[in-house]
Short mmCIF file of C-alpha atoms in Angstrom, two decimals:
data_model
loop_
_atom_site.label_atom_id
_atom_site.label_comp_id
_atom_site.label_asym_id
_atom_site.label_seq_id
_atom_site.Cartn_x
_atom_site.Cartn_y
_atom_site.Cartn_z
CA UNK H 286 0.00 0.00 0.00
CA UNK H 287 1.03 3.65 -0.43
CA UNK H 288 1.44 6.06 2.48
CA UNK H 289 0.56 9.72 2.06
CA UNK H 290 2.96 11.05 4.68
CA UNK H 291 5.60 10.09 7.22
CA UNK H 292 2.88 10.17 9.89
CA UNK H 293 1.18 7.21 8.21
CA UNK H 294 4.41 5.24 8.69
CA UNK H 295 4.96 6.33 12.29
CA UNK H 296 1.39 5.47 13.12
CA UNK H 297 -1.33 7.09 15.24
CA UNK H 298 -1.25 8.51 18.75
CA UNK H 299 -2.16 5.42 20.71
CA UNK H 300 -1.95 3.25 23.78
CA UNK H 301 0.80 0.71 22.89
CA UNK H 302 2.46 -1.54 22.17
CA UNK H 303 1.73 -2.04 18.45
CA UNK H 304 0.06 0.06 15.80
CA UNK H 305 -0.99 -3.07 13.91
CA UNK H 306 -2.03 -5.22 16.85
CA UNK H 307 -3.31 -2.52 19.20
CA UNK H 308 -4.38 0.64 17.37
CA UNK H 309 -5.66 -1.31 14.37
CA UNK H 310 -7.67 -3.64 16.61
CA UNK H 311 -9.15 -0.69 18.52
CA UNK H 312 -10.26 0.89 15.26
CA UNK H 313 -11.87 -2.33 14.02
CA UNK H 314 -13.79 -2.59 17.29
CA UNK H 315 -14.81 1.05 17.14
CA UNK H 316 -16.17 0.72 13.59
CA UNK H 317 -18.26 -2.21 14.79
CA UNK H 318 -19.58 -0.09 17.66
CA UNK H 319 -20.31 2.82 15.30
CA UNK H 320 -22.30 0.59 12.97
CA UNK H 321 -24.17 -1.07 15.84
CA UNK H 322 -24.91 2.43 17.20
CA UNK H 323 -25.14 1.35 20.86
CA UNK H 324 -23.21 -0.64 23.42
CA UNK H 325 -23.85 -4.35 22.84
CA UNK H 326 -24.68 -6.88 25.54
CA UNK H 327 -22.29 -9.53 24.18
CA UNK H 328 -19.25 -9.75 21.94
CA UNK H 329 -17.62 -12.74 20.23
CA UNK H 330 -14.15 -11.93 18.87
CA UNK H 331 -12.47 -14.38 16.49
CA UNK H 332 -8.74 -13.85 15.90
CA UNK H 333 -6.93 -15.25 12.86
CA UNK H 334 -3.29 -15.54 11.80
CA UNK H 335 -0.85 -13.35 13.72
CA UNK H 336 -3.69 -11.93 15.80
CA UNK H 337 -4.55 -15.43 17.05
CA UNK H 338 -0.93 -16.17 17.94
CA UNK H 339 -0.06 -12.97 19.79
CA UNK H 340 -3.26 -11.22 20.87
CA UNK H 341 -2.67 -11.71 24.59
CA UNK H 342 0.91 -10.41 24.61
CA UNK H 343 0.18 -7.48 22.30
CA UNK H 344 -3.06 -6.45 24.00
CA UNK H 345 -5.12 -7.00 20.85
CA UNK H 346 -8.03 -8.35 22.90
CA UNK H 347 -7.95 -5.35 25.25
CA UNK H 348 -7.74 -2.90 22.34
CA UNK H 349 -10.60 -4.57 20.47
CA UNK H 350 -12.88 -4.31 23.48
CA UNK H 351 -11.77 -0.70 24.00
CA UNK H 352 -12.94 0.05 20.48
CA UNK H 353 -16.26 -1.69 21.11
CA UNK H 354 -16.64 0.56 24.16
CA UNK H 355 -16.14 3.49 21.74
CA UNK H 356 -12.68 4.47 23.03
CA UNK H 357 -10.26 6.11 20.59
CA UNK H 358 -6.74 4.70 20.12
CA UNK H 359 -5.20 7.19 22.57
CA UNK H 360 -7.80 6.74 25.32
CA UNK H 361 -6.05 5.52 28.47
CA UNK H 362 -9.17 3.58 29.49
CA UNK H 363 -8.23 1.03 26.82
CA UNK H 364 -5.71 -0.45 29.27
CA UNK H 365 -8.56 -1.57 31.54
CA UNK H 366 -11.17 -2.08 28.80
CA UNK H 367 -11.91 -5.74 29.50
CA UNK H 368 -12.57 -5.11 33.20
CA UNK H 369 -14.68 -2.06 32.37
CA UNK H 370 -16.69 -4.07 29.83
CA UNK H 371 -17.32 -6.93 32.23
CA UNK H 372 -18.33 -4.57 35.04
CA UNK H 373 -20.88 -2.97 32.71
CA UNK H 374 -22.41 -6.38 31.94
CA UNK H 375 -20.82 -6.92 28.53
CA UNK H 376 -20.32 -10.66 28.00
CA UNK H 377 -17.01 -11.41 26.23
CA UNK H 378 -15.79 -14.43 24.29
CA UNK H 379 -12.46 -14.79 22.45
CA UNK H 380 -11.55 -17.46 19.90
CA UNK H 381 -8.20 -18.44 18.40
CA UNK H 382 -9.01 -19.58 14.86
CA UNK H 383 -6.73 -21.94 12.93
CA UNK H 384 -8.03 -21.10 9.45
CA UNK H 385 -5.43 -19.32 7.32
CA UNK H 386 -6.67 -15.82 6.41
CA UNK H 387 -5.76 -13.75 3.36
CA UNK H 388 -4.19 -11.20 5.71
CA UNK H 389 -2.30 -12.18 8.89
CA UNK H 390 -3.95 -9.55 11.10
CA UNK H 391 -7.59 -10.53 10.71
CA UNK H 392 -10.45 -10.41 13.19
CA UNK H 393 -14.14 -11.25 12.99
CA UNK H 394 -16.32 -9.30 15.39
CA UNK H 395 -19.83 -10.40 16.34
CA UNK H 396 -21.71 -8.12 18.72
CA UNK H 397 -25.34 -7.98 19.69
CA UNK H 398 -28.16 -7.61 22.18
CA UNK H 399 -31.84 -8.49 22.39
CA UNK H 400 -32.61 -6.06 19.55
CA UNK H 401 -30.22 -7.49 16.97
CA UNK H 402 -26.65 -8.32 16.08
CA UNK H 403 -23.86 -7.34 13.73
CA UNK H 404 -20.94 -9.25 12.23
CA UNK H 405 -17.93 -7.74 10.48
CA UNK H 406 -14.48 -8.87 9.41
CA UNK H 407 -11.61 -6.40 9.62
CA UNK H 408 -7.90 -6.45 8.90
CA UNK H 409 -5.13 -4.28 10.37
CA UNK H 410 -2.85 -3.30 7.49
CA UNK H 411 -0.14 -1.41 9.40
CA UNK H 412 0.39 2.00 10.95
CA UNK H 413 -2.95 1.78 12.73
CA UNK H 414 -4.79 1.64 9.39
CA UNK H 415 -7.59 -0.87 8.86
CA UNK H 416 -9.96 -2.19 6.25
CA UNK H 417 -13.38 -3.64 6.92
CA UNK H 418 -13.76 -6.36 4.30
CA UNK H 419 -17.07 -7.96 5.24
CA UNK H 420 -20.26 -6.78 6.93
CA UNK H 421 -23.17 -9.11 7.68
CA UNK H 422 -22.16 -11.33 4.79
CA UNK H 423 -21.58 -8.51 2.28
CA UNK H 424 -18.11 -8.07 0.81
CA UNK H 425 -16.86 -4.48 0.97
CA UNK H 426 -13.80 -2.29 1.40
CA UNK H 427 -14.09 0.34 4.12
CA UNK H 428 -11.00 2.07 5.49
CA UNK H 429 -12.49 3.65 8.59
CA UNK H 430 -10.23 6.67 7.96
CA UNK H 431 -12.88 8.85 6.30
CA UNK H 432 -16.51 9.71 6.96
CA UNK H 433 -18.69 7.12 5.26
CA UNK H 434 -22.26 5.99 4.79
CA UNK H 435 -23.51 2.47 4.27
CA UNK H 436 -26.73 2.22 2.28
CA UNK H 437 -28.67 -1.03 2.52
CA UNK H 438 -31.02 -1.31 -0.43
CA UNK H 439 -32.87 -3.54 -2.84
CA UNK H 440 -30.86 -4.27 -5.98
CA UNK H 441 -33.09 -2.29 -8.35
CA UNK H 442 -32.40 -0.06 -11.34
CA UNK H 443 -31.79 3.61 -10.50
CA UNK H 444 -31.10 3.18 -6.77
CA UNK H 445 -27.37 3.93 -7.02
CA UNK H 446 -28.04 6.95 -9.24
CA UNK H 447 -30.61 8.26 -6.77
CA UNK H 448 -28.16 8.15 -3.88
CA UNK H 449 -25.34 9.69 -5.96
CA UNK H 450 -27.58 12.50 -7.21
CA UNK H 451 -28.70 13.33 -3.67
CA UNK H 452 -25.09 13.65 -2.50
CA UNK H 453 -24.24 15.74 -5.57
CA UNK H 454 -27.16 18.07 -4.84
CA UNK H 455 -25.52 18.98 -1.53
CA UNK H 456 -22.03 19.19 -3.10
CA UNK H 457 -20.75 16.18 -1.15
CA UNK H 458 -17.77 14.64 -2.91
CA UNK H 459 -17.47 10.85 -3.05
CA UNK H 460 -13.93 9.59 -2.44
CA UNK H 461 -14.66 5.88 -2.82
CA UNK H 462 -17.80 3.94 -3.62
CA UNK H 463 -18.59 0.30 -4.22
CA UNK H 464 -21.64 -1.94 -4.25
CA UNK H 465 -21.90 -5.50 -2.97
CA UNK H 466 -24.86 -7.80 -3.52
CA UNK H 467 -25.56 -11.42 -2.65
CA UNK H 468 -27.55 -12.10 -5.82
CA UNK H 469 -29.20 -10.24 -8.69
CA UNK H 470 -32.32 -8.41 -7.58
CA UNK H 471 -31.80 -9.21 -3.90
CA UNK H 472 -30.52 -7.02 -1.06
CA UNK H 473 -27.35 -5.01 -1.72
CA UNK H 474 -25.02 -2.70 0.18
CA UNK H 475 -23.50 0.57 -1.00
CA UNK H 476 -20.28 1.66 0.74
CA UNK H 477 -19.61 5.37 0.18
CA UNK H 478 -16.62 7.22 1.65
CA UNK H 479 -16.94 11.00 1.44
CA UNK H 480 -14.77 14.04 2.10
CA UNK H 481 -16.85 15.56 4.89
CA UNK H 482 -19.36 14.55 7.53
CA UNK H 483 -22.93 14.38 6.25
CA UNK H 484 -25.79 16.06 8.06
CA UNK H 485 -28.46 13.71 9.41
CA UNK H 486 -31.15 15.50 7.40
CA UNK H 487 -29.40 14.39 4.19
CA UNK H 488 -29.25 10.81 5.43
CA UNK H 489 -32.99 10.91 6.11
CA UNK H 490 -33.56 12.20 2.58
CA UNK H 491 -31.53 9.31 1.17
CA UNK H 492 -33.42 6.84 3.33
CA UNK H 493 -36.69 8.00 1.74
CA UNK H 494 -35.48 7.16 -1.78
CA UNK H 495 -37.17 4.21 -3.56
CA UNK H 496 -35.66 0.81 -2.65
CA UNK H 497 -33.41 2.23 0.10
CA UNK H 498 -33.85 0.21 3.30
CA UNK H 499 -31.45 1.75 5.79
CA UNK H 500 -28.65 4.34 5.91
CA UNK H 501 -25.87 4.17 8.50
CA UNK H 502 -23.24 6.86 9.07
CA UNK H 503 -19.66 6.30 10.18
CA UNK H 504 -17.94 9.43 11.48
CA UNK H 505 -14.17 9.66 11.05
#
């Protein structure tokens, strides 16, 4: 991958010891929390590859739970995140998976409560940077480094154009966009990274478009 500046190589301001195993894990957990939009009652964390081998020594488990508690990478509460989570009633489960992933720093996060659940797969690609590569069975590519919206919709003609035209109307520039679907004509997911945060009123306007089911915002 290409880095834009020396600060991308040095990594983020963070609670140590590793930008890949700690800061990256915290960001994966925090994206999951942002998408779930509330603190879950339970969390199942599956570690693969290098994460599975070293997560205890590198604090990957602690960082992941810190992210799920909505702590940023530099938040000192991350150090005690597991104890804080348990004291708040959050049920935790960790799994060391033996399957060989495409990327060595891979984690699957399943969180939920009595109202619903969410599952995502994220990878830590170095310098605290991450990619979310799967969400509730949909393949996607979400960096977590820019404001983004996820648009769940029916796979129907004109839906993508409707969303794009709404963003253009408010002069919101799209930095990256992709669409994932499980089958033709079935449910699909738009992943749209933008250059600025989007007002909630615009999201409500998008949600009223034909065939749009739900719009979720991720703030940088």
